[in-house]
XYZ file of C-alpha atoms in Angstrom:
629
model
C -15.442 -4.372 -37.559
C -17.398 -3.356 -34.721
C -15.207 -1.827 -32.045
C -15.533 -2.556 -28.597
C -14.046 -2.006 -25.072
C -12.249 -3.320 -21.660
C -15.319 -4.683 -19.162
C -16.167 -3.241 -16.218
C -13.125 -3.911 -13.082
C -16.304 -4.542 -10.726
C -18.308 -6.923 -12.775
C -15.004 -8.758 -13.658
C -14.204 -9.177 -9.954
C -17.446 -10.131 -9.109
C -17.073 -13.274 -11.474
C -13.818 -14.540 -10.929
C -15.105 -14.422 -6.999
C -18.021 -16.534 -8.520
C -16.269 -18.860 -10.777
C -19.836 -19.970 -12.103
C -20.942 -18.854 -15.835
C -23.794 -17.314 -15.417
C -27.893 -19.050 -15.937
C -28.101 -20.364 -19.920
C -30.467 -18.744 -21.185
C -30.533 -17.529 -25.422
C -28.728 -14.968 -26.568
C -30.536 -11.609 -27.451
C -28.924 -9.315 -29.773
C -29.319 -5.676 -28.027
C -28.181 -2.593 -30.399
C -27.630 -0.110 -27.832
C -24.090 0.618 -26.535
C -22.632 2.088 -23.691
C -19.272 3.778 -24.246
C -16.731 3.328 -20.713
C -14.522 6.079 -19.675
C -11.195 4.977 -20.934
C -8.370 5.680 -18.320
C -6.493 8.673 -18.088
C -7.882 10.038 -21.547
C -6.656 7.413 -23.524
C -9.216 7.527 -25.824
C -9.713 4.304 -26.760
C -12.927 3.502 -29.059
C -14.380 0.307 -28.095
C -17.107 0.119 -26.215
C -19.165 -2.755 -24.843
C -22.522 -4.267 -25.399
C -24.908 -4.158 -22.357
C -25.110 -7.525 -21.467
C -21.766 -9.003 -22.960
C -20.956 -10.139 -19.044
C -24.016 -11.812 -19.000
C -24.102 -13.615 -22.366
C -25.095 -17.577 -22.874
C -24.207 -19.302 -25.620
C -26.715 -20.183 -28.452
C -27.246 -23.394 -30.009
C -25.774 -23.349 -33.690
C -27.781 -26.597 -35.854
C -26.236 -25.307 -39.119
C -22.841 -23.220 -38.986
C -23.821 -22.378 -42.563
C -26.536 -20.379 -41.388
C -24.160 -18.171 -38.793
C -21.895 -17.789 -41.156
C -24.381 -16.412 -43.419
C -24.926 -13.261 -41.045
C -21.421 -12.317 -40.881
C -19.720 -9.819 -42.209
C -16.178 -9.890 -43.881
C -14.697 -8.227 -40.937
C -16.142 -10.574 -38.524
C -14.819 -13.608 -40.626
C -11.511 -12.409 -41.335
C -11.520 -12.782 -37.439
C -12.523 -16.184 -37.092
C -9.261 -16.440 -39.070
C -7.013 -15.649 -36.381
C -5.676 -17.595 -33.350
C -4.051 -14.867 -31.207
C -2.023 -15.009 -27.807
C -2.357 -12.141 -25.221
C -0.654 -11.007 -22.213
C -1.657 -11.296 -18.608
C -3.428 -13.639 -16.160
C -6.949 -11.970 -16.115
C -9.643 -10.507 -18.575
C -9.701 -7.233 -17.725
C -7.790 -6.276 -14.784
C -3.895 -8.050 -15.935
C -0.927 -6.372 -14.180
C 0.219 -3.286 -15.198
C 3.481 -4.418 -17.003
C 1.273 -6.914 -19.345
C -1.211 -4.149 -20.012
C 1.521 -2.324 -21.797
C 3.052 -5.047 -23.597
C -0.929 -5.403 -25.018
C -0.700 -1.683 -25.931
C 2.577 -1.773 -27.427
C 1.753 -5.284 -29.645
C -2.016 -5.257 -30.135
C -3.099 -1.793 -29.539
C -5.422 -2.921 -26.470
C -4.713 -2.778 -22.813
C -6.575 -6.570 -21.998
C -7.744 -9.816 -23.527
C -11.448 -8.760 -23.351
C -10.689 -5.571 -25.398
C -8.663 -7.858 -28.019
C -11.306 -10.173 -28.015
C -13.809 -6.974 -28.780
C -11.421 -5.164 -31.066
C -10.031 -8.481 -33.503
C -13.222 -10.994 -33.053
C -10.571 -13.506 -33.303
C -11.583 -17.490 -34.136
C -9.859 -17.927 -30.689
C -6.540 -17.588 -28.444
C -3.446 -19.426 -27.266
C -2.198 -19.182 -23.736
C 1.475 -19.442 -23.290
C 3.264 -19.439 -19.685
C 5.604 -16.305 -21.399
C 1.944 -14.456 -22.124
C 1.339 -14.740 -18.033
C -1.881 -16.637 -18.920
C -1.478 -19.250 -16.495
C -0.684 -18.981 -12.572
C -2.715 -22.024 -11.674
C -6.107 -23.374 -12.485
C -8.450 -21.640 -11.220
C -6.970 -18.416 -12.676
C -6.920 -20.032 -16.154
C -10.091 -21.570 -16.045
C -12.039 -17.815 -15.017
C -9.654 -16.831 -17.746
C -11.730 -18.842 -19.968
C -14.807 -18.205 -18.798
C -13.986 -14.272 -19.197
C -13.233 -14.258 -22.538
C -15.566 -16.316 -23.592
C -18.435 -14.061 -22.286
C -16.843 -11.121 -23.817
C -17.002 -13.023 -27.551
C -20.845 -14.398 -26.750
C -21.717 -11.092 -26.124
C -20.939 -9.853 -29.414
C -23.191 -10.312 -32.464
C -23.382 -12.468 -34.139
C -22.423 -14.050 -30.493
C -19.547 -16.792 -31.872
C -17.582 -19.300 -28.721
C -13.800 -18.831 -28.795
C -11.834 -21.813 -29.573
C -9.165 -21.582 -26.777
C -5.827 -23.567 -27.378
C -2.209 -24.134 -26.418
C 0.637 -26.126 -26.603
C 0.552 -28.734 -23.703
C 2.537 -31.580 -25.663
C 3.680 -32.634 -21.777
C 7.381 -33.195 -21.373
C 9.951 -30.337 -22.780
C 7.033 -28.359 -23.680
C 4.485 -27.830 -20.903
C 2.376 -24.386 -20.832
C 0.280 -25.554 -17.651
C 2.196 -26.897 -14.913
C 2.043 -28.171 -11.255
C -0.599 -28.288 -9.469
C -2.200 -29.905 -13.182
C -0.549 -33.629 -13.807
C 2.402 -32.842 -15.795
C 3.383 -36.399 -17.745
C 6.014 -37.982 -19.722
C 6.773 -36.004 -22.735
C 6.675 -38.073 -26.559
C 10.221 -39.140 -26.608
C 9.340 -40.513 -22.837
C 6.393 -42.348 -24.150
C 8.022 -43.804 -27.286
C 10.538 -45.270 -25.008
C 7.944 -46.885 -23.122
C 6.634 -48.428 -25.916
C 2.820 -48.968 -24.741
C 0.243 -47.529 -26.798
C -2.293 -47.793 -23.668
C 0.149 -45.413 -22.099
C 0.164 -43.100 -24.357
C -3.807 -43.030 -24.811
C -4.246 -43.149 -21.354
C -1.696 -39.940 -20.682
C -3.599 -38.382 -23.692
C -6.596 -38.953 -22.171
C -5.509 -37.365 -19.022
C -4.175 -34.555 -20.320
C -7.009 -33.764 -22.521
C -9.772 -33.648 -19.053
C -7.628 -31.359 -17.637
C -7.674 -29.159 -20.100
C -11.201 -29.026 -21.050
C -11.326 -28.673 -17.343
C -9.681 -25.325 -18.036
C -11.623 -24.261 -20.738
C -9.033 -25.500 -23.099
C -10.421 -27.221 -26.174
C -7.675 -27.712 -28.526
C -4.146 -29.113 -27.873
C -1.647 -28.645 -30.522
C -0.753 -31.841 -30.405
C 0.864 -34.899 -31.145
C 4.256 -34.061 -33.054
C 3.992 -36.115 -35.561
C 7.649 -35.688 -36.528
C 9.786 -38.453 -37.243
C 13.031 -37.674 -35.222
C 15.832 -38.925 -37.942
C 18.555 -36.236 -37.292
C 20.504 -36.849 -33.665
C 21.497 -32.741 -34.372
C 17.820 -31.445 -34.960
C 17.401 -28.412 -32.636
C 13.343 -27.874 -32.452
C 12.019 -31.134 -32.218
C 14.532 -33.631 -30.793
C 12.550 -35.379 -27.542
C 9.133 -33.574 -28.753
C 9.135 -36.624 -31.144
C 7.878 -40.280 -30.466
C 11.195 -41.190 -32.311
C 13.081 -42.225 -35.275
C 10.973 -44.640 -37.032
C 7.787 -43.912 -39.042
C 5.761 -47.127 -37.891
C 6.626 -46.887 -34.419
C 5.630 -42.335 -34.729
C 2.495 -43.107 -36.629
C 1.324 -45.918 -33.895
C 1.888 -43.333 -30.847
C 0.708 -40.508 -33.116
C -2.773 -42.560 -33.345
C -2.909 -43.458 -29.912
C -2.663 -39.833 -28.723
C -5.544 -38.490 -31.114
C -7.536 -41.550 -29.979
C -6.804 -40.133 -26.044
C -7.607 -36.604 -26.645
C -10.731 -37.421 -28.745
C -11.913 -39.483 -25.569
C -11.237 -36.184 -23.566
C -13.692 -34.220 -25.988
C -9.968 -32.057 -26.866
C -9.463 -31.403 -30.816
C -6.505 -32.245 -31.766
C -3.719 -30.837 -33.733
C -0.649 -32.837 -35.654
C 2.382 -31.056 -36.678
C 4.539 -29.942 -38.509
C 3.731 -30.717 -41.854
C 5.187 -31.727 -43.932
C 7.781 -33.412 -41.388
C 10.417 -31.299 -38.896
C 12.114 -34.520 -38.231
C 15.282 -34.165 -40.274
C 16.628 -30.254 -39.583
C 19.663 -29.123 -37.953
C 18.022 -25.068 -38.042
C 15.275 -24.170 -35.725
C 12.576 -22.953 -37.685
C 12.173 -20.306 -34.994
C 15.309 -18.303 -35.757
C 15.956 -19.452 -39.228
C 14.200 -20.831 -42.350
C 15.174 -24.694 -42.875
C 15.277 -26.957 -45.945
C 14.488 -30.330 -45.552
C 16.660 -32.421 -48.534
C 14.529 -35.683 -48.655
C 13.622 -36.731 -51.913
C 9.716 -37.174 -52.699
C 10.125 -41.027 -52.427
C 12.490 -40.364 -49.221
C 9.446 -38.007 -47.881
C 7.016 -40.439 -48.699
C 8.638 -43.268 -46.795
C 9.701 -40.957 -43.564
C 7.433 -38.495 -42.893
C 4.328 -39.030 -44.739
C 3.721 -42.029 -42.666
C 2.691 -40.244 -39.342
C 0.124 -37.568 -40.656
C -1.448 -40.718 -42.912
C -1.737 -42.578 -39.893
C -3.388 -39.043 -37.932
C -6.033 -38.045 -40.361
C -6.644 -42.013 -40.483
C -7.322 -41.507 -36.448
C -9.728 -38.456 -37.505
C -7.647 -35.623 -36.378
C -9.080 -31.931 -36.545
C -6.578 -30.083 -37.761
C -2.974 -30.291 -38.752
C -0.417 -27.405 -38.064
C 1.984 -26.744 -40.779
C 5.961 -26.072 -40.175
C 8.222 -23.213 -41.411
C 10.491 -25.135 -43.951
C 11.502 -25.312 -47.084
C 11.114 -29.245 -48.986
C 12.312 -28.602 -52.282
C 11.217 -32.220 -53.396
C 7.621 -30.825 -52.689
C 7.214 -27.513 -53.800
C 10.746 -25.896 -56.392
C 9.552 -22.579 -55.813
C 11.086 -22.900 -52.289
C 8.475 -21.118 -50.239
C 8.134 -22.437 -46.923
C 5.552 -25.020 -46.387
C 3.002 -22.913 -44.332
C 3.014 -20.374 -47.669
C 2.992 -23.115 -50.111
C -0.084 -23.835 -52.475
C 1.567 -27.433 -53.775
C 2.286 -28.136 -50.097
C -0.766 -27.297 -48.510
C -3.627 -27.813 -50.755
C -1.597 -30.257 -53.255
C 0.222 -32.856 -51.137
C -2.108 -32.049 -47.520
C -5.534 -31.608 -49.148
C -5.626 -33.507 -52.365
C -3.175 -35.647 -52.379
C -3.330 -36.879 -48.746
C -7.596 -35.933 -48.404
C -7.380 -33.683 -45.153
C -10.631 -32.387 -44.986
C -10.436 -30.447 -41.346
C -8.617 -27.231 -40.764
C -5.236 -26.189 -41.353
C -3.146 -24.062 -38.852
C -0.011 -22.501 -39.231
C 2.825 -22.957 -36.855
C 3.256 -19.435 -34.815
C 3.996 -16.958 -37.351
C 6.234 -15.080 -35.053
C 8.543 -17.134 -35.919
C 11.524 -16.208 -38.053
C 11.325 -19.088 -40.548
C 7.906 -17.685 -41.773
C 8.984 -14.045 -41.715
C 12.051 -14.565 -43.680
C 10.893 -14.123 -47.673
C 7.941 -12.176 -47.292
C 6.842 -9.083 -44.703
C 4.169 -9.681 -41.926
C 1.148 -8.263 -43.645
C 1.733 -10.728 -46.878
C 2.484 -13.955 -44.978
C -0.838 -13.827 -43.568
C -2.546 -13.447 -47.242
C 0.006 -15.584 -48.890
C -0.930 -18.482 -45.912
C -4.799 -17.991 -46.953
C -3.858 -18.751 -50.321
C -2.258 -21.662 -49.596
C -5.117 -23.362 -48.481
C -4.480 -22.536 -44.327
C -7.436 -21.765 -42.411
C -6.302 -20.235 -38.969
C -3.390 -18.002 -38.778
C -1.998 -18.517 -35.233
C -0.229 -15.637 -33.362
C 0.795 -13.419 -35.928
C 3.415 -10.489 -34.440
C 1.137 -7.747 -35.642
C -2.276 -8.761 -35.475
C -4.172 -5.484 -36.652
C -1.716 -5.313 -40.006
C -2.618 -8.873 -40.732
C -6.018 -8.442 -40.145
C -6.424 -5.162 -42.507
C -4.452 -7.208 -44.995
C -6.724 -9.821 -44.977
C -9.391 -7.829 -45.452
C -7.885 -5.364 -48.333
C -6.621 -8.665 -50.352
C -10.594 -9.935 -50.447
C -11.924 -6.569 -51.190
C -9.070 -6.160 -54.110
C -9.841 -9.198 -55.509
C -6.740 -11.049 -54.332
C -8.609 -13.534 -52.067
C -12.403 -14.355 -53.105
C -14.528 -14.630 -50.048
C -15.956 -18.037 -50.698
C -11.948 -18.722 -50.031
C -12.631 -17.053 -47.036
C -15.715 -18.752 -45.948
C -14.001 -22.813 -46.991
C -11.745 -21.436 -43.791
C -14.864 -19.637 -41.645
C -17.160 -22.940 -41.739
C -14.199 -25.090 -41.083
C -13.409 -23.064 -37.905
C -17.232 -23.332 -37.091
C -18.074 -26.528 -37.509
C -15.066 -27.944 -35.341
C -16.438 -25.169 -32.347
C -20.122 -27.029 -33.114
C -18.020 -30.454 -33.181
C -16.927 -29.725 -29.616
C -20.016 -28.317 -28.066
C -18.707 -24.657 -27.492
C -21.940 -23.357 -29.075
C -24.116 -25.506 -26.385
C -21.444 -24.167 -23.846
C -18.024 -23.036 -23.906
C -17.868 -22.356 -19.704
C -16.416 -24.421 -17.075
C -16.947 -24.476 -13.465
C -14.328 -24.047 -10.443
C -15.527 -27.036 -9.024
C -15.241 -29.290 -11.768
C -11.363 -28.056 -11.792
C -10.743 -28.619 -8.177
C -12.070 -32.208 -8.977
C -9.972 -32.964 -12.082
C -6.804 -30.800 -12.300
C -4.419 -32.349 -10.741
C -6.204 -35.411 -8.918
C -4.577 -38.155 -7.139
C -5.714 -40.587 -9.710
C -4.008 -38.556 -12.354
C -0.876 -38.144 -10.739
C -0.236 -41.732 -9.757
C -1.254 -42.717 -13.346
C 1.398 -40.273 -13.999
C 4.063 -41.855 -11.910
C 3.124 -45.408 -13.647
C 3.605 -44.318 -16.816
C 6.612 -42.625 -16.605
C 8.151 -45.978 -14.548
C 8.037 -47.519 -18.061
C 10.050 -44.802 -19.532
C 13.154 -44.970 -17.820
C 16.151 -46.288 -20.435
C 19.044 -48.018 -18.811
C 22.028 -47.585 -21.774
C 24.782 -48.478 -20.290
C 25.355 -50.503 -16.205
C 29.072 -51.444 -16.065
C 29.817 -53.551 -13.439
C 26.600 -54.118 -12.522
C 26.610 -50.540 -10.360
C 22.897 -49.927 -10.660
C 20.582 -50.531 -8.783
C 21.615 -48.861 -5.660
C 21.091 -49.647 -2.540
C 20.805 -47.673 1.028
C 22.688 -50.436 2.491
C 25.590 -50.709 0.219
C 25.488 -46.928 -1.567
C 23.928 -44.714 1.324
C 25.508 -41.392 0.292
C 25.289 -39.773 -2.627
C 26.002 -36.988 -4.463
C 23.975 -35.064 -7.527
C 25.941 -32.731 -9.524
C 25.524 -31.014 -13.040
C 22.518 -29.387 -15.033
C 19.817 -27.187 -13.863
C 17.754 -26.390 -17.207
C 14.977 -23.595 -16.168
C 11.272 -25.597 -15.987
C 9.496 -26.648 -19.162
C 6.428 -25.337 -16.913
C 7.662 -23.070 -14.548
C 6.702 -25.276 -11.763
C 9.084 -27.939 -11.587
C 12.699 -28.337 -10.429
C 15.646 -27.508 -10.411
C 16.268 -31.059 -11.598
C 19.270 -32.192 -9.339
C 17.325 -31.063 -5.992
C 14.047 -32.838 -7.169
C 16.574 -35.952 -7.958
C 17.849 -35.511 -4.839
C 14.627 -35.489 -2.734
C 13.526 -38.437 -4.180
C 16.203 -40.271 -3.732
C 16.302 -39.500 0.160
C 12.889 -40.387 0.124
C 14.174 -43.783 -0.416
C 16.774 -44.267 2.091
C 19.733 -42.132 0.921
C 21.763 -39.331 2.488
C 22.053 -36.990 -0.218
C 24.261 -33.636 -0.771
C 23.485 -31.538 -3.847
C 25.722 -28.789 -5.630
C 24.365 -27.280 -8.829
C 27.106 -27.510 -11.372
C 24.891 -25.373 -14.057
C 25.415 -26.877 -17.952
C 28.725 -25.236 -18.594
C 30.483 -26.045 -15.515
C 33.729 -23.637 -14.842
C 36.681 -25.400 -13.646
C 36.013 -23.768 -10.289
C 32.444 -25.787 -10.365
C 34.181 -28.843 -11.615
C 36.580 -28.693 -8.548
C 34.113 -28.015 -6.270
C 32.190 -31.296 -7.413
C 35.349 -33.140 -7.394
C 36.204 -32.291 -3.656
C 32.126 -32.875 -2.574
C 32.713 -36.191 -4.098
C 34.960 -37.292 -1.732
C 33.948 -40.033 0.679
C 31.306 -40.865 -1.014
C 29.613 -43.726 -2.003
C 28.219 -42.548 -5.491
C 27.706 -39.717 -7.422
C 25.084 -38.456 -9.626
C 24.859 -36.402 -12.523
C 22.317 -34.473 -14.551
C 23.477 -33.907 -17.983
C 22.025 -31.922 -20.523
C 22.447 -32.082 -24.500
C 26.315 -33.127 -24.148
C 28.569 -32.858 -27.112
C 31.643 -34.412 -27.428
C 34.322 -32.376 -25.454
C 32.212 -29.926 -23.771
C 32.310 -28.827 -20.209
C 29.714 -31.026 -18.801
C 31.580 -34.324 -20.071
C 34.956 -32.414 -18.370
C 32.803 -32.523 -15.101
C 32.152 -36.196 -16.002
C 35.371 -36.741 -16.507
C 36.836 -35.741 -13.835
C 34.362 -37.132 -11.638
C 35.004 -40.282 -12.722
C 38.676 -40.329 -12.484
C 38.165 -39.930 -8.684
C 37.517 -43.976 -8.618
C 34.003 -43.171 -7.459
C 30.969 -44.803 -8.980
C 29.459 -42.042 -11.506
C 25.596 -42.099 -12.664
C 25.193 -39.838 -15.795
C 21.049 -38.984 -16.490
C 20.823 -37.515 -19.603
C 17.903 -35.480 -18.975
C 16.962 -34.228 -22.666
C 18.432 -35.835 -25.738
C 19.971 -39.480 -24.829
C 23.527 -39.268 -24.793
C 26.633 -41.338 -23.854
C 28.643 -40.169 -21.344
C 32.256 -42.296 -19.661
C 30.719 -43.584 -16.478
C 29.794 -46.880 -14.361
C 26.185 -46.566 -15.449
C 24.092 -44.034 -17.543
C 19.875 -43.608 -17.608
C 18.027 -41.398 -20.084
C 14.676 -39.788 -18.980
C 14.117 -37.545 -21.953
C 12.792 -34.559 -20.016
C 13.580 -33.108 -16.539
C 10.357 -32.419 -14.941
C 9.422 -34.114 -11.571
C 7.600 -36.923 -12.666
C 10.619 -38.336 -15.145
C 13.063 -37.302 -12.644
C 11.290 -39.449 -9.414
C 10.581 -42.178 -12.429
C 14.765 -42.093 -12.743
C 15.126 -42.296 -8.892
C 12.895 -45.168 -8.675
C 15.044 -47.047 -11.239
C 18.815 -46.126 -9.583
C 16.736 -47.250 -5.964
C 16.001 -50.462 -7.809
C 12.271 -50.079 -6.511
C 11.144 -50.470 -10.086
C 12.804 -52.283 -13.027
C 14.257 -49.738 -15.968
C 11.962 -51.105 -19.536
C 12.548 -48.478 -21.591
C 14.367 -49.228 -25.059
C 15.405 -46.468 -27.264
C 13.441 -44.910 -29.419
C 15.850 -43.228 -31.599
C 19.311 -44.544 -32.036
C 22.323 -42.750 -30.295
C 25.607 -41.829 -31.826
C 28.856 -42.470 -31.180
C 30.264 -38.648 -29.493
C 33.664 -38.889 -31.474
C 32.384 -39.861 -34.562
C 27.811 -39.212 -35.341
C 28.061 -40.845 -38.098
C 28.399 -44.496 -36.289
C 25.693 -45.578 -34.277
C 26.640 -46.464 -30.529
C 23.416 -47.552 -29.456
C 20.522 -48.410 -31.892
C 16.943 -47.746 -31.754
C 14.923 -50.804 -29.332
C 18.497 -50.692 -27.074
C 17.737 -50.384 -23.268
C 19.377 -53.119 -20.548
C 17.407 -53.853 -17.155
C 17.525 -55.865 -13.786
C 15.538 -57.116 -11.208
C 13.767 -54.596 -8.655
C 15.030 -55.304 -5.090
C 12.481 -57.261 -3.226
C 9.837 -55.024 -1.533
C 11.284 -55.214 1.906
C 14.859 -54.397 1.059
């Protein structure tokens, strides 16, 4: 491998004050190097070509070809999809720089984009990639100059996880929508291709060309801990229709696509990121429940699929997990089911991965599999020289290696990153976050809104009648960072409309000193609101309930994750807590818009799961008050 260096501070400032990629023109390959002065005699080895900050991309007609010039090294890197910290190419903040040092062995992403060649990189909110969009998009444009001004000069593919909802990398001022669960509730495959279609221009907008994304996980287990609400529900039709409908968006957004996590999460009770899980389905159990969905996405033409960290016995005895397994992978996912695109692994940072085998042999045992991009391994550099040693040993061929390389290739061709991979500041001041988006937003997410239960006929509210209110309970931290906290959002909303509206934070694990103090602010008033988050049976938050409602005043419970069923005059599910779900709910309680949503996953009774309270398709409604009202 080539090594390289961090860019010159100057230059760098000088294009994020820009924002423009520089004039197109072909790339030259230039052997001379100049070495830069690492800080304080650090003595780091890369250096940087002459004219990396000025590099264009060149037009690839057969990947074959550039694949043909490279090295080993340099397509072991294609291999890799890695995640870095800080907001900024070269110049992050101080505290990010040595987080790099300590995980990567580089200070920035320009130098890990020098030092590892990688196939591309995933920004995560955690990493500090993305403080708003015009950061992220000169982001994109950095990094991408620092890879095109390599040789052979090969476009990043830059991804993330924006599945919208619980799990939202990019937040305000970009449209932040209703989440899978949301949009399975709201049953219209136009919405969801229309949100899909949104999210995906603001994305490319920032330079992002893959989405890791839809879930295609059917959602059978009420008690599954990783997926829950990131599912369009609990029944295979209904996941593979909205699993179709959300390729078909992003593909009209020019954004690859991504489904996950094969073979099926749906039906865990261990989070595959702390623990490895076994899914017991039987192979004629797997192929009625979860096959269904990733059929129904490679029918749609998605580009990759992303495998999960589990254990299905019924599909490969050896008990590997599926990301490491050769029956999985290349038996059921490539022969069996004829996926032709690339294969990604879920992050391999996480524990279910790391749990049989070290670091350095997931990676090759992954490659053997039949996976083709390794995303965010925790040590980078000893996966890498693995890699490498098990090709030169004879444990991986490198035609095995090249299947993967042209794969990553030709999807970068596919998208157009080798005609160009930049984005302009202007074109994200005109799409991120436009008005258009966000009131598409707003209608979608009216047709999410589930009414479960309205005793006595409490909702809708009304100024007149119900003028002050009261929201109590959960707070859950941001999916985005930029949203929230959920009962003062509720509660703005809802005094947009007319009410006078008081607001104590009740966290969700209320004390008995919090439960009092809601009890005593309830007084007088004419409703009361409450945020709930995943309730169980007999926990605090149901106390708070409780209690609440044996003051005789009118309770409103909004589950604001999993749907759940809670003693009250009326409950509401909104299957996230961002803004936009949380106005959608106030719009509903104000009776400005009428609640549609049906349930796309059934809910259990809290005293006893294994009876079903309310069944999938359940979801009441009323008339909207008149306009004037």
């Amino acid at each position: 491998m080539r090594p390289l260096t961090s860019l010159s501070a100057a230059r760098g400032r000088q294009r994020a004050a820009t924002g423009a990629p520089p004039p197109l023109r072909r790339w030259r390959h230039r052997p001379g190097f100049r070495s830069l002065d690492p800080p304080h005699g650090t003595g780091y080895p890369w250096q940087v070509p002459h004219d990396s900050l000025d590099a264009a991309p060149v037009t690839v007609d057969d990947p074959r070809a550039l694949l043909a010039r490279m090295t080993l090294e340099e397509k072991v890197g294609q291999l890799f999809v890695l995640h870095v910290y800080g907001h900024h190419a070269t110049e992050p903040d101080p505290a990010d720089m040595e987080v790099n040092e300590r995980e990567l062995g580089v200070r920035t992403a320009a130098e890990a984009v020098a030092k590892f060649r990688p196939g591309g990189l995933i920004y995560f909110g955690w990493a500090h990639n993305t403080r708003d969009p015009r950061q992220l998009a000169t982001l994109s444009n950095d990094v991408q100059r620092v890879a095109l001004g390599q040789s052979p000069g090969v476009p990043l593919l830059l991804t993330i996880d924006q599945e919208h909802g619980v799990v939202a990398r990019v937040g305000a001022p970009a449209t932040l929508l209703p989440g899978a669960m949301a949009l399975g509730a709201g049953g219209s495959h136009d919405d969801v291709r229309e949100a899909a279609r949104i999210a995906g221009a603001e994305l490319r907008a920032l330079g992002v060309f893959q989405n890791y994304a839809p879930s295609a996980d059917v959602n059978v287990n009420p008690a599954n801990p990783v997926i829950g609400v990131r599912s369009f529900g609990a029944g295979p039709d209904a996941v593979s229709g909205f699993v179709t409908a959300q390729i078909e968006g992003y593909q009209s957004a020019g954004i690859a696509t991504a489904a996950k996590h094969f073979p099926g999460h749906g039906d865990t009770e261990t989070d595959s990121h702390t623990a490895l899980p076994h899914i017991h389905h039987s192979r004629e159990e797997w192929e009625e429940l979860d096959a269904p969905p990733f059929r129904a996405a490679l029918a749609a033409g998605v580009d990759a699929v992303m495998t999960a960290h589990l254990v299905v016995p019924a599909l490969d005895p050896a008990l590997d997990p599926a990301t490491l397994s050769y029956p999985i992978v290349t038996g059921v996912l490539r022969e069996q089911l004829g996926h032709q695109g690339l294969v990604v692994t879920d992050s391999l940072s996480m524990q279910g991965v790391r749990t049989k085998y070290g670091d350095d042999r997931v990676a090759v045992l992954a490659l053997k599999a039949g996976v083709d991009q390794l995303l965010d391994p925790p040590q980078p550099e000893l996966a890498w020289n693995a890699v490498v040693r098990a090709v030169r040993e004879g444990e991986l061929s490198e035609e095995r290696i090249d299947a993967s390389v042209l794969r990553v290739l030709e999807l970068k061709a596919k998208l157009g990153l080798f005609d160009d991979p930049y984005v302009s500041l202007d074109g994200v001041d005109e799409t991120v976050g436009s008005s258009a988006h966000r009131a598409a937003a707003d209608r979608i997410a009216d047709r999410t809104t589930t009414l479960l239960r309205n005793d006595d006929g409490l909702l809708p509210l009304s100024p007149d009648t119900h003028r002050d209110l009261l929201v109590v309970g959960a707070d859950p931290v941001s999916p985005s960072g930029t949203t929230g906290p959920p009962t003062s959002v509720l509660a703005a909303a809802l005094t947009e409309l007319g009410f006078d509206v008081a607001v104590l934070s009740t966290g969700g694990a209320p004390s008995k000193e919090a439960v009092d103090d809601a009890v005593a602010a309830a007084a007088g008033r004419a409703a009361v609101l409450v945020t709930a988050y995943d309730v169980a049976e007999g926990d605090a938050q149901h106390g708070l309930v409780a209690a609440l409602t044996a003051t005789g005043v009118p309770v409103v419970t909004l589950a604001v994750r999993t749907p759940q069923d809670l003693p009250g005059g009326a409950a509401l599910a909104t299957y996230s807590w961002t803004d936009v779900e949380l106005r959608a709910a106030a719009r509903v309680i104000a009776g400005r818009t009428r609640p549609t949503g049906r349930l796309p996953v059934p809910v259990p009774r809290p005293d006893d799961p294994g009876q079903v309270l309310y069944p999938i398709g359940h979801g009441l409604s009323y008339e909207p008050y008149a306009a004037s009202d």
